[in-house]
Short mmCIF file of C-alpha atoms in Angstrom, two decimals:
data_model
loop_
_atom_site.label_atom_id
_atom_site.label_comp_id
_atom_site.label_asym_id
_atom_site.label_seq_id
_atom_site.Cartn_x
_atom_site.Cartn_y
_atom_site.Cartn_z
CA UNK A 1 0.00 0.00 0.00
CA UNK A 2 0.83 3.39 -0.67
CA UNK A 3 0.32 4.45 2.89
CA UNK A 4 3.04 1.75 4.04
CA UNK A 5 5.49 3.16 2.07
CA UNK A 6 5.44 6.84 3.20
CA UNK A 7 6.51 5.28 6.08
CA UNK A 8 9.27 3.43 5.09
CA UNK A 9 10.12 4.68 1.28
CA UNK A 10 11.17 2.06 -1.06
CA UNK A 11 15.29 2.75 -0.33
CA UNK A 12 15.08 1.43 2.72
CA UNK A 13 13.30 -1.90 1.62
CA UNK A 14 15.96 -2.57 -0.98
CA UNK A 15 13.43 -3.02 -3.54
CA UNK A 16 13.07 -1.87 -7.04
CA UNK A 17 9.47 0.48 -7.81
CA UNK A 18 8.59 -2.09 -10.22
CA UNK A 19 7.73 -4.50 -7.74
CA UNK A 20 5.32 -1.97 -6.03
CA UNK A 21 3.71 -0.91 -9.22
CA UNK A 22 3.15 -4.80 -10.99
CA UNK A 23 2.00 -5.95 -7.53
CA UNK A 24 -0.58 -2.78 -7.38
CA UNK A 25 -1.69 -4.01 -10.45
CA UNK A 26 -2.54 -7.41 -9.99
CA UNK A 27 -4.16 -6.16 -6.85
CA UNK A 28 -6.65 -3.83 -8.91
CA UNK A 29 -6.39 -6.01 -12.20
CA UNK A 30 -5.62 -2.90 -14.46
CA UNK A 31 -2.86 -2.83 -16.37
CA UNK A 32 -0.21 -0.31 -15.06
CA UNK A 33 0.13 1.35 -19.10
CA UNK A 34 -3.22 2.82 -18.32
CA UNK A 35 -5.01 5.89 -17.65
CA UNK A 36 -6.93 4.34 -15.45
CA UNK A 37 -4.11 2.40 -13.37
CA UNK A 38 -2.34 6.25 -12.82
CA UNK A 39 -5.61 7.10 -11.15
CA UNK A 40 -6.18 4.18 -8.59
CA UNK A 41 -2.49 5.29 -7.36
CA UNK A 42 -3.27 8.64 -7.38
CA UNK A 43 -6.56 7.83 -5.13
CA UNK A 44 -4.13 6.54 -2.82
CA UNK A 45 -1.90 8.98 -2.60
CA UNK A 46 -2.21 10.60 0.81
CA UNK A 47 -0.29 13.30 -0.21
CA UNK A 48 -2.29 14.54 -3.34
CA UNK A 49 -4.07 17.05 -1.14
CA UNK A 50 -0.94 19.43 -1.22
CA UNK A 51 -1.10 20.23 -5.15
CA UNK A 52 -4.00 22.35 -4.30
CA UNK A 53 -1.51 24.67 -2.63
CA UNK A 54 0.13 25.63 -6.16
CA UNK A 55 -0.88 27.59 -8.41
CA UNK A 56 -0.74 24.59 -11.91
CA UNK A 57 -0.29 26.66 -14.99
CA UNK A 58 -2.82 26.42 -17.86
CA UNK A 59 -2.65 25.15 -21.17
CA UNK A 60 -6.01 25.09 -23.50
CA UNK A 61 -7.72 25.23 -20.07
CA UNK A 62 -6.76 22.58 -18.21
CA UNK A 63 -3.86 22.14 -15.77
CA UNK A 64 -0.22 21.77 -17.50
CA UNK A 65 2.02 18.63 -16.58
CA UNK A 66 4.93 20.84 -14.97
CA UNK A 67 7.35 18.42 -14.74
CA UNK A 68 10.16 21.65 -14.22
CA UNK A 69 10.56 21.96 -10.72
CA UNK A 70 14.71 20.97 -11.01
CA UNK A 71 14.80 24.16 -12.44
CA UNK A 72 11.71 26.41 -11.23
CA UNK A 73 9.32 25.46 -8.57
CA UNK A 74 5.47 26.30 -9.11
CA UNK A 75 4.08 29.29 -6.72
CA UNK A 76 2.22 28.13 -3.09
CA UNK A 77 -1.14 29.74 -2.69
CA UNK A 78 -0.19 31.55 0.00
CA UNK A 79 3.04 33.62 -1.00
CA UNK A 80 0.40 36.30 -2.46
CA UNK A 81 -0.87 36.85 1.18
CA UNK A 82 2.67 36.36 2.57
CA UNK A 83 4.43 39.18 0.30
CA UNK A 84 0.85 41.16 0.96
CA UNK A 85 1.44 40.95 4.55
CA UNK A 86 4.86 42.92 4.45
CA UNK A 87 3.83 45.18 2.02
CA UNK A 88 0.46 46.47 4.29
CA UNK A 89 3.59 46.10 7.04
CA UNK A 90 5.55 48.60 5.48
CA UNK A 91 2.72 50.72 4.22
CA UNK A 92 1.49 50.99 7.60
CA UNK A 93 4.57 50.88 10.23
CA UNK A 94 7.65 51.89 8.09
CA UNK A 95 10.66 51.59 10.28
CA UNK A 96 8.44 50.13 13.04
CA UNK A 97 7.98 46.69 10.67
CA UNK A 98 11.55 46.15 12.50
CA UNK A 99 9.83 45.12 15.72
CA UNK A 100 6.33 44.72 15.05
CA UNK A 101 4.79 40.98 15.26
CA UNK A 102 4.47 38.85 13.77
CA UNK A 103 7.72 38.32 12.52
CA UNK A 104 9.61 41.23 13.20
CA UNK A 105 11.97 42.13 10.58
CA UNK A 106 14.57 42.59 12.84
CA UNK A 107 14.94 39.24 13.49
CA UNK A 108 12.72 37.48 10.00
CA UNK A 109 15.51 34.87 8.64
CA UNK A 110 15.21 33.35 12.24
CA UNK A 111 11.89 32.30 11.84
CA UNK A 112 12.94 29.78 8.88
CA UNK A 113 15.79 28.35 10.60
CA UNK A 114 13.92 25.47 12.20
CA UNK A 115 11.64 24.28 8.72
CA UNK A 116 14.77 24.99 6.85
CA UNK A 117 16.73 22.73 9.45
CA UNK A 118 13.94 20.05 9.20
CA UNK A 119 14.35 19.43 5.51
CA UNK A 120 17.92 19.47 5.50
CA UNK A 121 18.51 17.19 8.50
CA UNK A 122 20.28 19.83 10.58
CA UNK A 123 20.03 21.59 13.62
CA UNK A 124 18.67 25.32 13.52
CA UNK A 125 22.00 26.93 14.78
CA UNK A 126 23.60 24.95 11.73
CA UNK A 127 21.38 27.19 8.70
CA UNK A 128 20.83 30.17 7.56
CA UNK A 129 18.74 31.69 5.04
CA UNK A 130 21.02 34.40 3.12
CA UNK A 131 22.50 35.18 -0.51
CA UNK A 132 22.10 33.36 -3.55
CA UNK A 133 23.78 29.95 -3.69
CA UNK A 134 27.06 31.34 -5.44
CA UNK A 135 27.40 33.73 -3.16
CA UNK A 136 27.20 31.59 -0.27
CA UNK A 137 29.45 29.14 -1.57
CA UNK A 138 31.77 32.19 -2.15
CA UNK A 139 31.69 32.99 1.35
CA UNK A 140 32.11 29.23 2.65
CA UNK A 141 35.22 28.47 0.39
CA UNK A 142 36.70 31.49 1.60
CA UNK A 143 36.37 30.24 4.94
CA UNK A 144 36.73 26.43 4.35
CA UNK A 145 39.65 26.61 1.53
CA UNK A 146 42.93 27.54 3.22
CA UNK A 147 45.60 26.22 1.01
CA UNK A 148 48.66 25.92 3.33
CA UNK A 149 52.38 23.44 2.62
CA UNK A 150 50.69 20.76 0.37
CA UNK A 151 47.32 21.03 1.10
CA UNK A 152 46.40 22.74 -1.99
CA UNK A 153 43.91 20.68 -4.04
CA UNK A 154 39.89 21.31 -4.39
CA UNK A 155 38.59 18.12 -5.34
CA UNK A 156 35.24 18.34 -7.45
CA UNK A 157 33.07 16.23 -9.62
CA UNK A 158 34.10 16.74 -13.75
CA UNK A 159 31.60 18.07 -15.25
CA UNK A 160 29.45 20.26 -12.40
CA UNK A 161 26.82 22.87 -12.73
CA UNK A 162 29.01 25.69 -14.40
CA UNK A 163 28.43 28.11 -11.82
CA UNK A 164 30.43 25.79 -8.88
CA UNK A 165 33.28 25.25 -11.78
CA UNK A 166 33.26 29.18 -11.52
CA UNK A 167 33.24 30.01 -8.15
CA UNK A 168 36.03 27.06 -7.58
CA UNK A 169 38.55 28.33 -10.45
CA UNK A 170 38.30 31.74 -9.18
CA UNK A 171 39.02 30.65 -5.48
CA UNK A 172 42.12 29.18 -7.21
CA UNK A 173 42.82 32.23 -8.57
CA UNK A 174 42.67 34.28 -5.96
CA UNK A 175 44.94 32.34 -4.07
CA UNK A 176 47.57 31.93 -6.22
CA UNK A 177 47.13 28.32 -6.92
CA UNK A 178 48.03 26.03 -10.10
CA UNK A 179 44.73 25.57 -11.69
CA UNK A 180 46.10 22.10 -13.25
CA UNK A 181 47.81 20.88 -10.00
CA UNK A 182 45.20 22.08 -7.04
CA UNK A 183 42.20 21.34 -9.02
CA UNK A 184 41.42 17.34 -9.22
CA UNK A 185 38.24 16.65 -11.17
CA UNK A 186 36.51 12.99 -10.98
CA UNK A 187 34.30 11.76 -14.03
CA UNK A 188 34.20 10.59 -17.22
CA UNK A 189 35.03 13.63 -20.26
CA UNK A 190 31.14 12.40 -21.26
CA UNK A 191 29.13 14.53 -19.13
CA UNK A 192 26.02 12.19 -19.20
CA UNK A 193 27.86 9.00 -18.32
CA UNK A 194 27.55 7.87 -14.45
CA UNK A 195 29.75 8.80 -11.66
CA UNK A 196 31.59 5.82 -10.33
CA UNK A 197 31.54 6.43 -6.91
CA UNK A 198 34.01 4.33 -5.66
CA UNK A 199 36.67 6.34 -8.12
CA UNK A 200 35.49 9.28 -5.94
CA UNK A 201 36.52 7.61 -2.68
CA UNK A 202 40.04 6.38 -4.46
CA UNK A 203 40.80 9.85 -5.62
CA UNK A 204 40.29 11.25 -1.99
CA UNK A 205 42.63 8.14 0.13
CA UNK A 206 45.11 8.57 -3.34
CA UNK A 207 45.26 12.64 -3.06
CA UNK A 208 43.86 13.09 0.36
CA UNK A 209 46.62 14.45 2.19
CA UNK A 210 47.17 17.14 -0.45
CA UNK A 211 43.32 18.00 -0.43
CA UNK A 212 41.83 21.33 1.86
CA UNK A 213 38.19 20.96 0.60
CA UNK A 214 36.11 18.58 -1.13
CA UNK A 215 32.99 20.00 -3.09
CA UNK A 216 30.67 18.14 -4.87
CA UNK A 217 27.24 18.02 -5.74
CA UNK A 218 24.63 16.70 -3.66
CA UNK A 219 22.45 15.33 -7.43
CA UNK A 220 23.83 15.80 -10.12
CA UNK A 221 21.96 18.76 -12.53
CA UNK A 222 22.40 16.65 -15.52
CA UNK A 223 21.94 13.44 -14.94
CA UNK A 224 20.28 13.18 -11.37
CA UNK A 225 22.58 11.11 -9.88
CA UNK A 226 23.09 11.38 -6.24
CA UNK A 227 26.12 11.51 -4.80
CA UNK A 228 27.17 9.39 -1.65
CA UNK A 229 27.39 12.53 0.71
CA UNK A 230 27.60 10.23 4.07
CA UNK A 231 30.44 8.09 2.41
CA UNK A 232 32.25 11.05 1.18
CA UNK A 233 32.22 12.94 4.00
CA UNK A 234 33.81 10.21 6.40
CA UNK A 235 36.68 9.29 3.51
CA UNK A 236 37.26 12.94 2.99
CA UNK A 237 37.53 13.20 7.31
CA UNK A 238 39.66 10.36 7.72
CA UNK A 239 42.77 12.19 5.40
CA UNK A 240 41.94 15.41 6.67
CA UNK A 241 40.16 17.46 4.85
CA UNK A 242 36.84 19.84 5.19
CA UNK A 243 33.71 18.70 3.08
CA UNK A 244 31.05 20.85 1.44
CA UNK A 245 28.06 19.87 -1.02
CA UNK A 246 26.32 21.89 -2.97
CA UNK A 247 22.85 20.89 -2.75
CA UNK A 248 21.18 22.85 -5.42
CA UNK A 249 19.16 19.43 -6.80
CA UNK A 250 19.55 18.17 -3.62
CA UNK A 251 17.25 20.36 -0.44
CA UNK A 252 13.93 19.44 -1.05
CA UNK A 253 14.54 16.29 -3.33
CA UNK A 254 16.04 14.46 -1.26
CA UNK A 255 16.49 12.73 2.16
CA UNK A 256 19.04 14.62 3.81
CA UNK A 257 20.84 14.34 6.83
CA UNK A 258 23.75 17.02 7.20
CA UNK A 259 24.26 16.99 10.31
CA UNK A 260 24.09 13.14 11.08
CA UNK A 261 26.35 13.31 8.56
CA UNK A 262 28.83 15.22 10.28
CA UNK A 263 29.17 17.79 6.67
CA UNK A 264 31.74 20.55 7.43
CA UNK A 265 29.43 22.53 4.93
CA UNK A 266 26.83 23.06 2.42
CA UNK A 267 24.87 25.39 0.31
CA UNK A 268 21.71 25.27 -1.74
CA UNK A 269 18.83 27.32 -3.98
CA UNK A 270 15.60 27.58 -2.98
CA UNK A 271 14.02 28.13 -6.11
CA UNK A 272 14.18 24.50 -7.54
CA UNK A 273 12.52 21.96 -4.64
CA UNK A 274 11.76 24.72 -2.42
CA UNK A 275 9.39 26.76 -4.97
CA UNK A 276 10.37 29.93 -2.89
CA UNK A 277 10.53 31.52 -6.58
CA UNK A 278 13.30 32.77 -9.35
CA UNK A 279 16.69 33.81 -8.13
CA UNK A 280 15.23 33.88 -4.36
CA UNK A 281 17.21 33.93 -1.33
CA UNK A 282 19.51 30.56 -0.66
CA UNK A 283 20.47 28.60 2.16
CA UNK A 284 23.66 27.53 3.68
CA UNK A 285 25.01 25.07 6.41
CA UNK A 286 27.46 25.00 8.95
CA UNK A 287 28.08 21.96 11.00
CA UNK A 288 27.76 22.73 14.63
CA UNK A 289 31.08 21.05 15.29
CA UNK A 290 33.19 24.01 13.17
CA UNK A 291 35.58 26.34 15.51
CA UNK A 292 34.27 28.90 14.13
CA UNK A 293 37.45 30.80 15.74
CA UNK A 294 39.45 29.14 13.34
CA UNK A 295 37.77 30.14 10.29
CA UNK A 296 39.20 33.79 8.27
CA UNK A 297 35.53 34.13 7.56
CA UNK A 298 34.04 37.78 5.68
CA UNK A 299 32.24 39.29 7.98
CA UNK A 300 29.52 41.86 8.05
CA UNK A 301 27.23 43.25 10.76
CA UNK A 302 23.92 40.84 10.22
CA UNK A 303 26.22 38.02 11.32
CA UNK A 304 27.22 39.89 14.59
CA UNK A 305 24.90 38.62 18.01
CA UNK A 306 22.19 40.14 17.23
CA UNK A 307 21.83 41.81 20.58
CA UNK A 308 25.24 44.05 19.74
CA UNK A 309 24.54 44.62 15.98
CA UNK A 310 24.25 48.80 16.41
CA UNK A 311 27.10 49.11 18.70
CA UNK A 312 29.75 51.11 17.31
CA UNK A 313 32.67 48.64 17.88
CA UNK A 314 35.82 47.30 16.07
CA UNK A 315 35.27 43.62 17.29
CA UNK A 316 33.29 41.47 15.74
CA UNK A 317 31.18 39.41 18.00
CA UNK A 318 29.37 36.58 15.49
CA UNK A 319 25.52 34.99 15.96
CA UNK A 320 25.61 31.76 16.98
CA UNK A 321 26.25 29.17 14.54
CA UNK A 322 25.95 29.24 10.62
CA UNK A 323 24.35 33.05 11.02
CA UNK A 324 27.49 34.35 11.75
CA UNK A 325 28.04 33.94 7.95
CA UNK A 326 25.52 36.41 7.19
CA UNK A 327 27.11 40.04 5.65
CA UNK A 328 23.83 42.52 5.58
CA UNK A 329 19.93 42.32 6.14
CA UNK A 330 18.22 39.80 4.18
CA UNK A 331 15.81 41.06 1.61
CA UNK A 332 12.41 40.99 3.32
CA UNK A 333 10.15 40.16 0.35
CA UNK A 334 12.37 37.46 -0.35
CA UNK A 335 11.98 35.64 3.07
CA UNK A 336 8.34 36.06 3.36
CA UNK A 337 8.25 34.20 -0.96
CA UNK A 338 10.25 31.49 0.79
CA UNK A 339 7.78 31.16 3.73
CA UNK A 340 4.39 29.47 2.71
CA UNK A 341 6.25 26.33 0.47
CA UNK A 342 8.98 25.82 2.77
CA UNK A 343 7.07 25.62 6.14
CA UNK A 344 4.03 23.25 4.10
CA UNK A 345 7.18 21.05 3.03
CA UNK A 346 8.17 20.63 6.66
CA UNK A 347 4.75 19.69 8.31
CA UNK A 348 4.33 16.72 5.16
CA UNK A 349 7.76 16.00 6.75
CA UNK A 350 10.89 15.06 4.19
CA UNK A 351 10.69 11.19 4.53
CA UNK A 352 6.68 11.26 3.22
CA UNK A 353 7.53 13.63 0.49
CA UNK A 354 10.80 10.83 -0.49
CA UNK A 355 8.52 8.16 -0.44
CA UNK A 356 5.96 9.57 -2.92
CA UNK A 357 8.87 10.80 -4.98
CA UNK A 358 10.37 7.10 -5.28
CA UNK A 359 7.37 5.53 -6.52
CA UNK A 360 6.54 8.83 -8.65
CA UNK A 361 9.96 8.26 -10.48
CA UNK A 362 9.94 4.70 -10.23
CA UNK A 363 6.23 4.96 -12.36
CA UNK A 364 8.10 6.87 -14.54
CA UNK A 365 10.93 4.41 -15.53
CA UNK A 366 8.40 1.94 -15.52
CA UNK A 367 6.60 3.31 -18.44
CA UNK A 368 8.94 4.42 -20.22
CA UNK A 369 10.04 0.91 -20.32
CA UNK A 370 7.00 -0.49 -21.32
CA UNK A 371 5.70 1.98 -23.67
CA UNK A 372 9.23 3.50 -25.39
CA UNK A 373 11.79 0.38 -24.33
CA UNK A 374 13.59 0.81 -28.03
CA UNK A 375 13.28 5.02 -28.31
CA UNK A 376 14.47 6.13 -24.98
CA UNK A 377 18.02 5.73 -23.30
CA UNK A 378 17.37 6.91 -19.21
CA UNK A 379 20.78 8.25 -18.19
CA UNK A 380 19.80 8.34 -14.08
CA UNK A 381 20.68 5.61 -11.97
CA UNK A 382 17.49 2.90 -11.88
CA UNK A 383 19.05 1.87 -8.24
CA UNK A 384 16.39 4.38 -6.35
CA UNK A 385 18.85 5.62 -3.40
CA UNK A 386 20.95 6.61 -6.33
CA UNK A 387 18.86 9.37 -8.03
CA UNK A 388 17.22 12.00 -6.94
CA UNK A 389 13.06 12.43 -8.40
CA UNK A 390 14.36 13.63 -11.85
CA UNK A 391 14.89 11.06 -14.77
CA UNK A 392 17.52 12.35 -17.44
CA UNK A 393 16.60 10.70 -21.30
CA UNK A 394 17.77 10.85 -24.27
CA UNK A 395 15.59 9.98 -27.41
CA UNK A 396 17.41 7.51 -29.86
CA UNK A 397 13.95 7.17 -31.61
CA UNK A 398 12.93 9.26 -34.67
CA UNK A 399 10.28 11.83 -34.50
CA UNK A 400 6.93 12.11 -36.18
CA UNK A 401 8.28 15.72 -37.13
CA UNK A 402 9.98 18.18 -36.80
CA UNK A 403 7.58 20.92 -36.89
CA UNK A 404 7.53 22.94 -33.36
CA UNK A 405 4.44 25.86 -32.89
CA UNK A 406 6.82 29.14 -32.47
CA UNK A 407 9.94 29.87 -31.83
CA UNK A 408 12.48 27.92 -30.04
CA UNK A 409 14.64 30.05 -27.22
CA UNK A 410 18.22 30.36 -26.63
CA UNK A 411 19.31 31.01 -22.96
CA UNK A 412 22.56 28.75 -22.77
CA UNK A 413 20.26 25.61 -23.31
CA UNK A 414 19.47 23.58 -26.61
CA UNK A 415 18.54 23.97 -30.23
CA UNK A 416 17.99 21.92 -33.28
CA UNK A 417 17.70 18.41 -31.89
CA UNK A 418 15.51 16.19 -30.62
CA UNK A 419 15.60 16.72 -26.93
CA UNK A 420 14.31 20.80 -27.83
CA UNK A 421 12.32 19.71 -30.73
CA UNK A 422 10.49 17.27 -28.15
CA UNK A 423 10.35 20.37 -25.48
CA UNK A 424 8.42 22.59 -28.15
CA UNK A 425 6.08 19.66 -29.12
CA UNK A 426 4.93 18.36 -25.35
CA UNK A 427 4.42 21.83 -24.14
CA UNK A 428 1.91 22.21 -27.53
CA UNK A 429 0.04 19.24 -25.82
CA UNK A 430 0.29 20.64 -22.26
CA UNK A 431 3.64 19.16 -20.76
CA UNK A 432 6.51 21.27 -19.37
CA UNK A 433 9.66 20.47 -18.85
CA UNK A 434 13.26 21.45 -20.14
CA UNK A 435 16.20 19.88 -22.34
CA UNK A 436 20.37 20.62 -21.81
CA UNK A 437 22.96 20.22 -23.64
CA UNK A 438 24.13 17.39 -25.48
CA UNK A 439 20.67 16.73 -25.97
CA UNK A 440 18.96 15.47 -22.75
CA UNK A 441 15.02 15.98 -21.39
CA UNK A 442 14.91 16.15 -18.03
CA UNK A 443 11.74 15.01 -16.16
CA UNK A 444 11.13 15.63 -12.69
CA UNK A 445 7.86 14.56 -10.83
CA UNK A 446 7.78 17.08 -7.73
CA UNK A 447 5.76 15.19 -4.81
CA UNK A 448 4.25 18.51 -3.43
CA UNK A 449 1.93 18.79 -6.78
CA UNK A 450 2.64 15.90 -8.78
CA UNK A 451 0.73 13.32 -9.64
CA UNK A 452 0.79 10.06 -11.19
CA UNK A 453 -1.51 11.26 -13.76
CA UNK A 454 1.04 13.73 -14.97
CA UNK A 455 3.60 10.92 -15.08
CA UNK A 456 1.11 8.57 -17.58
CA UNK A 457 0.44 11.60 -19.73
CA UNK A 458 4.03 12.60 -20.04
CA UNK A 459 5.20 9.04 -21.45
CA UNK A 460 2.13 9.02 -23.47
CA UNK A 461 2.75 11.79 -25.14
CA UNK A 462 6.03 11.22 -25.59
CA UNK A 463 4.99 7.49 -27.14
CA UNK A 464 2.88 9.71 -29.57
CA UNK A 465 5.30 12.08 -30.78
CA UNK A 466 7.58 9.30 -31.68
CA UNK A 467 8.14 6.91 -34.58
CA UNK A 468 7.22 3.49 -33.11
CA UNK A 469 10.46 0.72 -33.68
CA UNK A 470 9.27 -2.64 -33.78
CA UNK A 471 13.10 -4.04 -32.44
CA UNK A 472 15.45 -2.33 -30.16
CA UNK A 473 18.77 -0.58 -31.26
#
C-alpha cells in the first residue's frame, strides 16, 4: 500500500518500484500502461491534497504537466498573502515593521531556521537563510579553503553545474594556486555518463593528504545522480580534509541528513525543490562542530549577536552558529516568498515527500520501459537511493516531425535536436519540462503537486510524438 510506504520509502526496503507498481496491479487487475491504473495510485496517494496549494499553470484550459521543478518550482497559494502581509507592514509601520509581530523584521531569517533545518537534516544553529547559492558558496570556500604546505587541491566532480566550476577556479585564482595541479576533477570527459563512486573515494585516500576541501554536488543537474554525501564525507575526514556539497538538486529532493552526517558545509537554492521563486534567497550550512574561531571568515554586521549589531565597535562578536556567515539584512520580500512552500514542506515531513517521490519516479521508468523500451536511453541511476526524483533521457527514436508551434529560445540551453524539438512539441500538448545540452530531457515529478496522472500523460505523449520501432537498437 501506498500508505506503508510513506513510512518506510522504497530505499530502505531494498526493492526496485517495479515491484510496487506490478504488484498494485494485480491487486486492482488494471494494467499499469493505463489511464486508469495512474488514477487508482493517485486515489491513494495521501499526499495529493498538497497540489491544491500551487498555483498549476494552464494550457487550452486545463492544468499543465509541470514536470520543471529541477529548475523552477510552481508558486504556493499563499506567497500572495505572505508578500501582501509585508507590504500592508511597510505601508502601515515603516521603520516600526523592525519590531512589530508577527515576525519582526529585525529578526525574520530566524523564523525559517527550524523548517529549513527540518528538511535538510540539521540543527537550527547549523542554517541560515542568506544570498544566492554562489554567493554563499563564495563565502564558505573562503572560509573552508585555506591552502597551506601541500594542502592545496579542491577536489570536485568533472563536469558540475558551471556556476560551482566558476566560483572554484576563481578561489584558485585568488589564491595563487596552479589551476592544473590544485584542481582534481573525478568523471568521465562524457558529461552524461555515471559517476563511479568508488573512483570518488580512491581519488580522496590517493590525493587526500594534499586536499583542503572537497565540493561536490549533492544530485547531479544533468543526470540526477546522487552523490554518496555520508560516504564522502567520512573518507574525505579520515585524510583530513573539510567537506562541502552543494545541494542545489539536492534540499527538497532528497532525504538529507547534514548533520548526522557530520558535513563541514553546504549550500543550496531555494528556487528548484523549495518553490520559494526565481533567483530567491539561498540557504547555507554550517556543522555545529566548526571552531568557528578558526575560520578567516568575511564578515559583516547581520552576522554579529544580534543583541550588539548597532554598537559602534571594532570587534566582531558573530551569531551563533551558521548566522554568523551572514554580511547585511536579508531582503524581506524574499523571506516572506520562501515562507508558505517551505514551512508546508516541513509539516508533510521530508521522509513522506521521499517516499511519494520514489514511486513517482519509479512509475516513470516503468513506463517508459514499457511503452518506449527501443526510443528512450534513461541516463539516471534505476538503483532508487541513487537518483534523486528527476529522470535524465535521451531519445534515440525518430520523431513524427519536426515541426515545433513558435519559436524555439536560446538562454545557454538547446537547439535543433531532438531533446528541444520534443520540449516545443509536449508543451503544444500541455507538458513542461526542459532539455540541456548534449541533448537530454529532463523530467522531474515534484511530490508537493505531482501526480501520477502527470507521469502517464508525459510518457504518453512522448509514445505519440515518436516513430514506433518494432526491435530495439
Amino acid at each position: 500500500k501506498l500508505q506503508f510506504l510513506y513510512l518506510i520509502g522504497l530505499a530502505s526496503t531494498m526493492t526496485h518500484p517495479r515491484t510496487h507498481i506490478e504488484a498494485h496491479a494485480k491487486e486492482t487487475e488494471l494494467g499499469a500502461t493505463t489511464a486508469a491504473f495512474a488514477a487508482s495510485l493517485d486515489n491513494q496517494d495521501e499526499l495529493k491534497q498538497y497540489r491544491n496549494d500551487f498555483h498549476i499553470p494552464k494550457h487550452k484550459g486545463n492544468d499543465v504537466v509541470y514536470l520543471c521543478g529541477n529548475s523552477l518550482g510552481l508558486m504556493h497559494k499563499g506567497v500572495e498573502g505572505s508578500v501582501n502581509e509585508y507590504m500592508r507592514k511597510w505601508r502601515e509601520s515603516a521603520i516600526n515593521g523592525h519590531w512589530e509581530q508577527p515576525m519582526p523584521w529585525f529578526e525574520i531569517d530566524e523564523y525559517l531556521n527550524q523548517p529549513m533545518a527540518q528538511l535538510v537534516g540539521a540543527e537550527p544553529s547549523e542554517v541560515v537563510v542568506m544570498n544566492t547559492l554562489t554567493v554563499n558558496l563564495h563565502l564558505l570556500m573562503c572560509a573552508f579553503y585555506k591552502p597551506e604546505g601541500k594542502r592545496r587541491k579542491i577536489l570536485i566532480e568533472k563536469n558540475p553545474f558551471p556556476s560551482d566550476m566558476y566560483a572554484i577556479r576563481s578561489q584558485l585564482r585568488m589564491r595563487g594556486c596552479d589551476m592544473e595541479k590544485d584542481l582534481i576533477e573525478i568523471g568521465h570527459d562524457d558529461e552524461v555518463t555515471s559517476f563511479d563512486q568508488k573512483s570518488i573515494l580512491d581519488a580522496i585516500e590517493k590525493h587526500g593528504d594534499e586536499i583542503a576541501v572537497i565540493l561536490i554536488s549533492g544530485v547531479h543537474f544533468l543526470t540526477g545522480q546522487v552523490f554518496d554525501m555520508k560516504a564522502i564525507t567520512e573518507a574525505g575526514h579520515r585524510k583530513g580534509c573539510y567537506v562541502g556539497f552543494d545541494l542545489a538538486h539536492a534540499a527538497g529532493n532528497l532525504h538529507l541528513k547534514l548533520h548526522d552526517w557530520n558535513v563541514d558545509f553546504a549550500c543550496w537554492c531555494t528556487y528548484k525543490y523549495l518553490n520559494a521563486g526565481p533567483g530567491n534567497i539561498a540557504g547555507a550550512f554550517v556543522h555545529k562542530n566548526i571552531d568557528l574561531s578558526k575560520l578567516d571568515r568575511l564578515e559583516g554586521w547581520w552576522g554579529h549577536a544580534r543583541t550588539g549589531r548597532f554598537h559602534l565597535k571594532h570587534e566582531f562578536h558573530g551569531a551563533e552558529g551558521a548566522a554568523s556567515f551572514q554580511l547585511s539584512n536579508p531582503s524581506v520580500v524574499n523571506v516572506m516568498a520562501l515562507r508558505p512552500a517551505l514551512e508546508a514542506m516541513a509539516a508533510v515531513g521530508i521522509e513522506k515527500l521521499r517516499a511519494k517521490s520514489e514511486l513517482l519516479t519509479g512509475y516513470m521508468e516503468y513506463l517508459m520501459q514499457e511503452l518506449l523500451p527501443h526510443d528512450i536511453v534513461i541516463l539516471s541511476p534505476s538503483a532508487v537511493h541513487e537518483r534523486g526524483c528527476q529522470l535524465s533521457v535521451r531519445v534515440v527514436g525518430e520523431l513524427k516531425s519536426e515541426k515545433i508551434e513558435g519559436k524555439e529560445y536560446e538562454c545557454g540551453t538547446n537547439t535543433n535536436n531532438k531533446a528541444s524539438i520534443l520540449q516545443k512539441q509536449m508543451e503544444a500538448n500541455g507538458v513542461v519540462c526542459d532539455n540541456r545540452p548534449p541533448d537530454i530531457l529532463r523530467l522531474p515529478p515534484v511530490p508537493m503537486y505531482n501526480t501520477f496522472a502527470d507521469v502517464w500523460k508525459l510518457c504518453t505523449t512522448l509514445r505519440s510524438l515518436i516513430v514506433e520501432k518494432k526491435q530495439k537498437l
